[in-house]
Tab-separated table of C-alpha atoms and ligand atoms in Angstrom:
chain	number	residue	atom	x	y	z
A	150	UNK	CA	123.161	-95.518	169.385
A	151	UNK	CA	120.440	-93.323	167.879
A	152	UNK	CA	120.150	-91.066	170.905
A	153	UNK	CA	124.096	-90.334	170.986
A	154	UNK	CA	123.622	-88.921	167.583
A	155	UNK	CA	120.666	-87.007	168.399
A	156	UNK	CA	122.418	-85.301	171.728
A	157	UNK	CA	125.348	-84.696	169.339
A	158	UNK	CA	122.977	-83.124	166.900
A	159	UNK	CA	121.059	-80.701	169.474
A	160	UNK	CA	124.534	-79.315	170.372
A	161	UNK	CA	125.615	-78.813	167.408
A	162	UNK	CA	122.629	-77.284	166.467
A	163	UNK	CA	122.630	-75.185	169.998
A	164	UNK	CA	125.318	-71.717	169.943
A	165	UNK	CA	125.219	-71.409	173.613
A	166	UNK	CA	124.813	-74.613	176.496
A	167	UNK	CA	121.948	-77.566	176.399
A	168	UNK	CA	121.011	-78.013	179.839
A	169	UNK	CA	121.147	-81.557	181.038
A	170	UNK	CA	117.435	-81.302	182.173
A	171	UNK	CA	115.910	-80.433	178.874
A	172	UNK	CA	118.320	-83.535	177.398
A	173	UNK	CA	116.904	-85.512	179.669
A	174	UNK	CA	113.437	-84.165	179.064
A	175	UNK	CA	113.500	-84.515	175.239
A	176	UNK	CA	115.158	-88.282	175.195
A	177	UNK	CA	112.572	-88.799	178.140
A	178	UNK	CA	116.101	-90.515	179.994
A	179	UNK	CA	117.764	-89.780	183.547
A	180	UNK	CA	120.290	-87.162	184.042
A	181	UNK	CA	122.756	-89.240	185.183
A	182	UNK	CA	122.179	-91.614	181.478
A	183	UNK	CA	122.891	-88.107	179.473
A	184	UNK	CA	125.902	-87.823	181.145
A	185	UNK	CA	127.238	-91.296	180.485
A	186	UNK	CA	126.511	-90.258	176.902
A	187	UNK	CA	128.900	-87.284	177.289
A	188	UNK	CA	131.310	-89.299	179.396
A	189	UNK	CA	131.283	-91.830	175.926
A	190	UNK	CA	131.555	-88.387	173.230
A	191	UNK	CA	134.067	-87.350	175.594
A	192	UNK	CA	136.204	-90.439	175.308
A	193	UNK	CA	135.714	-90.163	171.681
A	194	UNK	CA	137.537	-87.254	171.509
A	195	UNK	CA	134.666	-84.546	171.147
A	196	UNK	CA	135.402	-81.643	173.186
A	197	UNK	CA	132.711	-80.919	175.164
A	198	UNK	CA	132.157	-78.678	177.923
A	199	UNK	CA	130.099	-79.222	181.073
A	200	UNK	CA	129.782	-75.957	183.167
A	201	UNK	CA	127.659	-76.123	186.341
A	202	UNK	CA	123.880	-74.848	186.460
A	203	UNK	CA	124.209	-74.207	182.353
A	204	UNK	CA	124.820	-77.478	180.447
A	205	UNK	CA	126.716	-78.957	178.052
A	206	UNK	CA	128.658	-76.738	174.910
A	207	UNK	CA	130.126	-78.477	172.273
A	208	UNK	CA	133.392	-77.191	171.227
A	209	UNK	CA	135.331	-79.262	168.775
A	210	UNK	CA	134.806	-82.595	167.188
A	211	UNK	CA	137.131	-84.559	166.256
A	212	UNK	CA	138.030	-86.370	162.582
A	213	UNK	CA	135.816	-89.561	163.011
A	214	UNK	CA	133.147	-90.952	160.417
A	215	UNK	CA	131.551	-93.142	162.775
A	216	UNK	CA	127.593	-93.993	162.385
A	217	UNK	CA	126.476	-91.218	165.150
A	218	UNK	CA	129.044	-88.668	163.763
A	219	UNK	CA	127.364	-88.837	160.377
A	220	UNK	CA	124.092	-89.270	160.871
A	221	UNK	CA	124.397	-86.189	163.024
A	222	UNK	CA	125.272	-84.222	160.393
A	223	UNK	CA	123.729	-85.191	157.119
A	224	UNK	CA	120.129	-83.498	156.679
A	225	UNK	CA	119.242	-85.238	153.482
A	226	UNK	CA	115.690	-87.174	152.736
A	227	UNK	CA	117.355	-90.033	151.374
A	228	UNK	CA	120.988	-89.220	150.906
A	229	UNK	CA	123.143	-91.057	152.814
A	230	UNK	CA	120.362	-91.547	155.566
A	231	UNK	CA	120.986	-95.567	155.820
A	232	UNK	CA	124.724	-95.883	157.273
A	233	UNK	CA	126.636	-98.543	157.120
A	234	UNK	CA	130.218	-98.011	158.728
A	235	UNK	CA	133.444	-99.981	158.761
A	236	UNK	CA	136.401	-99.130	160.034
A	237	UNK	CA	137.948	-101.730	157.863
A	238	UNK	CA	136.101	-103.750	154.723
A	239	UNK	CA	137.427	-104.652	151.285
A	240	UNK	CA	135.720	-102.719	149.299
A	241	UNK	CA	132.792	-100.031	149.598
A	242	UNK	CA	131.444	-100.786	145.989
A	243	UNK	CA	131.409	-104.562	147.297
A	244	UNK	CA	129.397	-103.777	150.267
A	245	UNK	CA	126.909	-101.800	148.780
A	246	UNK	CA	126.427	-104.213	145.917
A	247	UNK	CA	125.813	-107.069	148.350
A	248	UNK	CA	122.838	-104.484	150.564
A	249	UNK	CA	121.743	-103.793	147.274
A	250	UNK	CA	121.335	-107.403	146.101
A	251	UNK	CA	120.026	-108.519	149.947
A	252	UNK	CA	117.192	-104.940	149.410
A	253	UNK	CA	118.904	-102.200	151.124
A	254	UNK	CA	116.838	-99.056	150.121
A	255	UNK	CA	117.624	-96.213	147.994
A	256	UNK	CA	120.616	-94.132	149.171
A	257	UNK	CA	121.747	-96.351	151.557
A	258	UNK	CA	125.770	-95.212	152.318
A	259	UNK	CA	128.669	-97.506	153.079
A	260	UNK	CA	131.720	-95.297	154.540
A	261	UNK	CA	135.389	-96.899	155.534
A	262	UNK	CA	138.077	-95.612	156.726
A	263	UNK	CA	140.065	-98.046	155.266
A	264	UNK	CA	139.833	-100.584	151.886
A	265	UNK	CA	141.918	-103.550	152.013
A	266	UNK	CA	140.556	-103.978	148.102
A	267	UNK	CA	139.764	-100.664	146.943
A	268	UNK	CA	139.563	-100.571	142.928
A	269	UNK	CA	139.223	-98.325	139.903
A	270	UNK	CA	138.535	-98.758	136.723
A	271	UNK	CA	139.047	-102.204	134.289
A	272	UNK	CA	139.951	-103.878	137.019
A	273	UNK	CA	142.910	-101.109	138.605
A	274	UNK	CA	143.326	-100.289	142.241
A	275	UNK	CA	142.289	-97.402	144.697
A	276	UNK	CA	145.031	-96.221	146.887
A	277	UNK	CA	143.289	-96.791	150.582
A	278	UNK	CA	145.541	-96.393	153.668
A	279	UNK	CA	143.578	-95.476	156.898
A	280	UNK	CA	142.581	-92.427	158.875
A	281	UNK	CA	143.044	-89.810	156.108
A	282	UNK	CA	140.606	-90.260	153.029
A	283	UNK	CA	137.400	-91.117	152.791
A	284	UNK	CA	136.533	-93.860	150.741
A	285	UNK	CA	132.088	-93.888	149.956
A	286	UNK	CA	129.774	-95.582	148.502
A	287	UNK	CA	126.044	-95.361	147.781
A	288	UNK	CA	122.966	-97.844	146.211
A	289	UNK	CA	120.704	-96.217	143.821
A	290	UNK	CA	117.708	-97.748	142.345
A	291	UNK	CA	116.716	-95.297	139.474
A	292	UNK	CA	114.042	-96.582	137.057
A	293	UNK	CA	115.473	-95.943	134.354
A	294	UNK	CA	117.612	-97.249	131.106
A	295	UNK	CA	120.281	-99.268	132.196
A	296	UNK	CA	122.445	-97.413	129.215
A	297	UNK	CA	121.867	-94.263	130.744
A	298	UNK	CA	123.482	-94.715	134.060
A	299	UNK	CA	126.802	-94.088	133.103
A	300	UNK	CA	125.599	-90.811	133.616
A	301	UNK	CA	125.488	-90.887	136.879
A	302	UNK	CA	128.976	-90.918	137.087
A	303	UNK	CA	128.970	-87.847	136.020
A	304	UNK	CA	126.448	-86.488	138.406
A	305	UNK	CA	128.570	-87.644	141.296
A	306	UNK	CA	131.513	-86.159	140.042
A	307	UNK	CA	129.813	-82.863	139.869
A	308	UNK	CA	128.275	-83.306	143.231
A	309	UNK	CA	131.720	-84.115	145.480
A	310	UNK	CA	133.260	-81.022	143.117
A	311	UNK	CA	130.631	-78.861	145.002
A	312	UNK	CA	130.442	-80.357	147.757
A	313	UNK	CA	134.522	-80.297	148.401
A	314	UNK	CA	133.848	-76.462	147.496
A	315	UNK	CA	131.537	-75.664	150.060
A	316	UNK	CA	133.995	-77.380	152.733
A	317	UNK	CA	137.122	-75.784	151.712
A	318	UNK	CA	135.969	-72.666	150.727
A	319	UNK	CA	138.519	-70.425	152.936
A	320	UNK	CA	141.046	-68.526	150.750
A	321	UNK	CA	143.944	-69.673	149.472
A	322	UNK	CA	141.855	-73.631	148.592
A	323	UNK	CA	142.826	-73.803	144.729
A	324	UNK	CA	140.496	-74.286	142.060
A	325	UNK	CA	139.037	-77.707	141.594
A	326	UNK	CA	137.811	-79.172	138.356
A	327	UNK	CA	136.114	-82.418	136.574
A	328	UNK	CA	138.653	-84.264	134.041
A	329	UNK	CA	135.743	-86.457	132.459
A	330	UNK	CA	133.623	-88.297	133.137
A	331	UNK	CA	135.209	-89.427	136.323
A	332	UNK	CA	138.217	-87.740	138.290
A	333	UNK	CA	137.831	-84.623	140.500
A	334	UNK	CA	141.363	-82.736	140.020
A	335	UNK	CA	143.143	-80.205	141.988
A	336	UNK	CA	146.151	-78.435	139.961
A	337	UNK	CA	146.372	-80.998	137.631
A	338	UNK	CA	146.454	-84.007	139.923
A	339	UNK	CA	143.892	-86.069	140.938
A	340	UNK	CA	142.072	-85.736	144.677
A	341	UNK	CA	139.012	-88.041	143.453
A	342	UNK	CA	138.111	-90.631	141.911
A	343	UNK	CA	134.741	-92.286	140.778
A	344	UNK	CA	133.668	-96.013	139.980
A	345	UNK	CA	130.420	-96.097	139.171
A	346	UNK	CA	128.921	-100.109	138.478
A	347	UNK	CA	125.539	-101.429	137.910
A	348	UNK	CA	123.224	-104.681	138.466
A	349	UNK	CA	120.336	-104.655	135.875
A	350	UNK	CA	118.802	-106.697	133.206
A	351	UNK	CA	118.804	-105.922	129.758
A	352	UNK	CA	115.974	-103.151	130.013
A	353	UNK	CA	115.550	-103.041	133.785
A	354	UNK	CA	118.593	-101.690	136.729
A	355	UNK	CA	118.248	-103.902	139.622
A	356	UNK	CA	120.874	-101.023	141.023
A	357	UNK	CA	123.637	-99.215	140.801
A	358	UNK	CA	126.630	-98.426	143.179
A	359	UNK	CA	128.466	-95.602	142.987
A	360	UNK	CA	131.737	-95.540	144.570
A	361	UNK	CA	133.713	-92.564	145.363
A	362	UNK	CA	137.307	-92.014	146.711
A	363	UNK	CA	138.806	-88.468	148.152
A	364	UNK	CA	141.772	-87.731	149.453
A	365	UNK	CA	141.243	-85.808	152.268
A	366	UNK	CA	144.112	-85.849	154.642
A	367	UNK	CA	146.790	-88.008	153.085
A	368	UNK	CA	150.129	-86.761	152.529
A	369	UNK	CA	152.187	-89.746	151.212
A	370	UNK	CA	151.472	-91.650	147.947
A	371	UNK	CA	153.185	-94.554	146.553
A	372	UNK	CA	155.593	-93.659	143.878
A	373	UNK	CA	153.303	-94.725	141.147
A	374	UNK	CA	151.358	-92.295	141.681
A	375	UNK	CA	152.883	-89.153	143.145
A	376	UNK	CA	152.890	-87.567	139.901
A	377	UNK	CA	149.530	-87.889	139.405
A	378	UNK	CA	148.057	-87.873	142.544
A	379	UNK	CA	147.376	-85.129	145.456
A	380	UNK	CA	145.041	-84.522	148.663
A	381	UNK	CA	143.170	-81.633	149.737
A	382	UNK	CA	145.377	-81.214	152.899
A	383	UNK	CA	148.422	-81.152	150.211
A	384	UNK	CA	146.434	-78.490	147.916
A	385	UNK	CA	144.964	-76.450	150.227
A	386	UNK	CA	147.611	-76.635	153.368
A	387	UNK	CA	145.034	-77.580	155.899
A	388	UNK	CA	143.190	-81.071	157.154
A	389	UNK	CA	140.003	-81.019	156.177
A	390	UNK	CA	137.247	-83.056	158.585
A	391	UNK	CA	136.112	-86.190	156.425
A	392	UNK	CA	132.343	-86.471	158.301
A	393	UNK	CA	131.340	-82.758	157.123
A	394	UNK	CA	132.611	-83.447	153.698
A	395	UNK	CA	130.590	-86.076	153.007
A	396	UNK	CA	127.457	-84.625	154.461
A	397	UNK	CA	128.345	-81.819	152.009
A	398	UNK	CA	128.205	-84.457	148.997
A	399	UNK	CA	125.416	-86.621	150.163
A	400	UNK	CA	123.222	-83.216	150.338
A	401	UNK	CA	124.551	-81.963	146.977
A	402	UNK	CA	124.101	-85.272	145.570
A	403	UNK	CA	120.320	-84.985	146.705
A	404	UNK	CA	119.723	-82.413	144.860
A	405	UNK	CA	121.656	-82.993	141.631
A	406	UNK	CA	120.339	-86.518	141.388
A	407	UNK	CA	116.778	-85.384	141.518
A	408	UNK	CA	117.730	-82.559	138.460
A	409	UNK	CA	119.273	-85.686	136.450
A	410	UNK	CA	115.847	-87.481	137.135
A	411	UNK	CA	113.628	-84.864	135.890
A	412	UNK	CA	115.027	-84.993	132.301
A	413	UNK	CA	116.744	-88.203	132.430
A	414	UNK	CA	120.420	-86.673	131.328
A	415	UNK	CA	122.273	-84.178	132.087
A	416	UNK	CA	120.642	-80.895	130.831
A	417	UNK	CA	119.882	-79.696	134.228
A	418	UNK	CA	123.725	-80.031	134.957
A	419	UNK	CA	125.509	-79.460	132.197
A	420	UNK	CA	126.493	-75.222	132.902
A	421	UNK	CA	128.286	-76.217	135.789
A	422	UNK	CA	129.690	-79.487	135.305
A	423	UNK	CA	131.003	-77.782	131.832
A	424	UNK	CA	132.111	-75.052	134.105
A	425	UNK	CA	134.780	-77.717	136.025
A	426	UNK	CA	135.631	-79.117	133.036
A	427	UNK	CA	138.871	-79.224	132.829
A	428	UNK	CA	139.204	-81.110	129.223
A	429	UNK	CA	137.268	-78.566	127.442
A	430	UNK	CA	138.604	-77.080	124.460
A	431	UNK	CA	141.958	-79.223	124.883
A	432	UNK	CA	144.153	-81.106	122.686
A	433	UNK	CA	143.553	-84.595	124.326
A	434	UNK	CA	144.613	-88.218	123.860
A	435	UNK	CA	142.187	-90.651	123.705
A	436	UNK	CA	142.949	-93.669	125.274
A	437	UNK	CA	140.306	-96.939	124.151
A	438	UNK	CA	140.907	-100.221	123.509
A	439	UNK	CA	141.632	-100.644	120.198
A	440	UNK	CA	143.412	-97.398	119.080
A	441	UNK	CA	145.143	-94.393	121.225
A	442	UNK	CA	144.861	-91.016	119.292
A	443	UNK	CA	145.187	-87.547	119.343
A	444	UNK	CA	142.041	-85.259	119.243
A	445	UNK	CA	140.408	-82.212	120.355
A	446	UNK	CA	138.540	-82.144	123.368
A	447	UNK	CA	135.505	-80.034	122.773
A	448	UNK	CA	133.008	-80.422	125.150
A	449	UNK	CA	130.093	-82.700	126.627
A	450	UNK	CA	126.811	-83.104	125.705
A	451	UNK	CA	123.294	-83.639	127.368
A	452	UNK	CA	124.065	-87.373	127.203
A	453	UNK	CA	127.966	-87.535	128.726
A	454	UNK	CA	129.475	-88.260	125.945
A	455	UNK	CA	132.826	-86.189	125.075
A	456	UNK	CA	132.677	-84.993	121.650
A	457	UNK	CA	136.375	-84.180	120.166
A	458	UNK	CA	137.169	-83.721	117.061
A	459	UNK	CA	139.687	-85.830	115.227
A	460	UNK	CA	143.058	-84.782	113.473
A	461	UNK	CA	141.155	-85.461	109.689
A	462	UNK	CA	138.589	-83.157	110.780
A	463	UNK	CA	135.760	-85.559	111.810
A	464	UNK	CA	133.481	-84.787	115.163
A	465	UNK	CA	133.054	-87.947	117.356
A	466	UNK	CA	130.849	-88.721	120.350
A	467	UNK	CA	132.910	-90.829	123.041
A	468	UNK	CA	131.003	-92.805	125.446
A	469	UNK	CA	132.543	-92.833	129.274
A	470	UNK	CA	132.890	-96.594	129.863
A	471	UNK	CA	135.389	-96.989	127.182
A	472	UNK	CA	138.475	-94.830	126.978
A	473	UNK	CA	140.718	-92.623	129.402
A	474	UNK	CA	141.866	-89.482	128.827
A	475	UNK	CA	145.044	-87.249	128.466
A	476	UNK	CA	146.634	-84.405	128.250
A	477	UNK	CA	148.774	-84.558	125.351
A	478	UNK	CA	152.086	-83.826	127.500
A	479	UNK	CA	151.045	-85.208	130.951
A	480	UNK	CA	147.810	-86.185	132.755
A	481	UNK	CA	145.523	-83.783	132.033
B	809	ATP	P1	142.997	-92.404	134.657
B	809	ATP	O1	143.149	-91.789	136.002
B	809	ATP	O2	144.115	-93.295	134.308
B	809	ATP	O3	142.575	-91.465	133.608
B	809	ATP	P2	140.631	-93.597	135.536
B	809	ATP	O4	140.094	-92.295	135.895
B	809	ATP	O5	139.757	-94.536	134.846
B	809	ATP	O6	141.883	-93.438	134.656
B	809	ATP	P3	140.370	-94.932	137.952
B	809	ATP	O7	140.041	-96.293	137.543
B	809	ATP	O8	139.292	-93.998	138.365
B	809	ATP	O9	141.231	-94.264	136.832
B	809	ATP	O10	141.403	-94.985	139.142
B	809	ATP	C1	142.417	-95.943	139.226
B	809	ATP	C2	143.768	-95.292	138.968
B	809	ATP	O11	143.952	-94.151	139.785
B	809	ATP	C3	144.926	-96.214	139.343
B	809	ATP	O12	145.323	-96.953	138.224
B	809	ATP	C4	146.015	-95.263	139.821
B	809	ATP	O13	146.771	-94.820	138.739
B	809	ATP	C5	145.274	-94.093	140.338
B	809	ATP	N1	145.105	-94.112	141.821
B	809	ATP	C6	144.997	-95.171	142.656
B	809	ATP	N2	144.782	-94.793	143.919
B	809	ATP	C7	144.743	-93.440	143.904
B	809	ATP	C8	144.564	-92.450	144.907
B	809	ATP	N3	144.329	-92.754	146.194
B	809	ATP	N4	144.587	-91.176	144.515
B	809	ATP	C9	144.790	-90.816	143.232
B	809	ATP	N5	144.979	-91.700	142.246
B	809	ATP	C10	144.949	-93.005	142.576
């Protein structure tokens, strides 16, 4: 298991051929065991080449998220460096919660390719068919106040904005941007969402999950939500490869969650997550749950919080867990 994902590492890493011998050498195995390993990537559906008295040359891979795929490619510390892969589960958030409850450390990622319980927000569900999106989740154990890790929330939503970025960043890939605190959006619709839930005391997080949902390669949505939803295939007129993209966010996440640590909010972030925003300086409706109402949308602050300003004139602070918001003629 671990040395398939190291061969497929070292020829990835490797622009011309890896000779069998010095695979052999480094994984201290027989020849004849590193080519069962190719025989098995082969069968996977990696293309790799063997050419006589030069080696093997890896030319394409294919769209899988399996453990060895992954951990091949994600060169974080603690980001996504414990894998836990299903090709089917209920729920990501669900997973992680129970390896966070049963001690699974820091960072630890669960990835499936499909949810047969995938949720949202209050209760609502996640869209999850299989073998186009990616649908990710990861345990964090920060030591801080449990009221400031609705935050986080927000730091994930700027890190799969960046990373998505840095995968799709041929011409032609619209613009995406943050509708707060917790949708990524592409043209107005939206390509990701975020659930973000937490075990703690009252002053003390045992840990927090955040779950995150992109879709990558999906074409069809159920009429609920075709007006509202959209894919980066859809957006950009390309598949996208799911395992890349969320190396991309695990390594952005890295480094974003250690800037949110240093100050304990968002000051660190805030220029480019206000950047994405795609709320600011909007007329907005604010949906809570006791009143729906019109504002303006203004900005965030260092905290999260939206601050709008009301039709009587009066500036208010709105915390992330309660409300959704609109535009005041459609979704955003
Ligand atoms: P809203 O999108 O209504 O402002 P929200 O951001 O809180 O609220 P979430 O709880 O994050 O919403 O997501 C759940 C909602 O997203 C569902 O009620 C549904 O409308 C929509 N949805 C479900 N599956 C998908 C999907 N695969 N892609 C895009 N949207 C989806």
């Amino acid at each position: 298991m671990k040395m398939k994902s190291e061969i497929l590492k070292l020829l990835r890493e490797t622009d011309g051929y890896v000779s069998g011998q010095q695979i052999s050498g480094q994984f201290g195995v027989s020849r004849t065991a590193v080519w069962k390993v190719i025989r098995q990537l082969q069968e996977e559906g990696y293309q790799v080449e063997a050419v006589r008295n030069k080696g093997y040359h890896i030319v394409d891979s294919p769209d899988v998220m399996t453990k060895e795929e992954l951990s091949s490619l994600i060169n974080t510390r603690w980001a996504g460096r414990n894998i836990l892969y299903y090709d089917v589960t209920d729920s990501t958030n669900l997973r992680i919660k129970q390896a966070g409850d049963e001690g699974a450390p820091h960072g630890t990622l669960a990835v499936a390719d499909r949810q047969t319980a995938g949720r949202g927000r209050r209760g609502r569900t996640w869209e999850s068919p299989a073998g186009s999106s990616i649908y990710m989740s990861i345990l964090l154990r920060p030591k801080i106040a449990p009221n400031k890790a609705s935050m986080l929330t927000l730091v994930m939503a700027l890190s799969v904005a960046e990373g998505i970025r840095q995968c799709i960043s041929q011409p032609g890939c619209p613009e995406l941007q943050i509708k707060w605190p917790n949708d990524v959006i592409i043209n107005g619709k939206k390509v990701v969402g975020i659930l973000t839930e937490m075990s703690s005391q009252i002053d003390y997080i045992n840990h927090v999950t955040v779950g995150v949902g992109i879709n990558v390669n999906m074409i069809d949505f159920p009429e609920e939500i075709a007006q509202t939803a959209t894919s980066l295939r859809i957006e950009c007129g390309h598949t996208v490869k799911r395992a890349p993209l969320i190396a991309a966010v695990m390594e952005r996440l890295e480094k974003n969650y250690e800037t949110f640590l240093e100050t304990e909010d968002l000051s660190g972030l805030l220029d480019r997550y206000s950047a994405l925003l795609v709320n600011r300086d909007r007329d907005v409706q604010i949906i809570g749950a006791k009143e729906t109402y019109r504002a303006h949308a203004i900005g965030i602050n260092n905290t999260g919080e939206l601050i709008v300003r009301r039709e009587n004139g009066d500036i208010e602070k709105i915390n992330a867990g309660e409300v959704s918001v609109r535009g005041v003629y459609g979704y955003v």
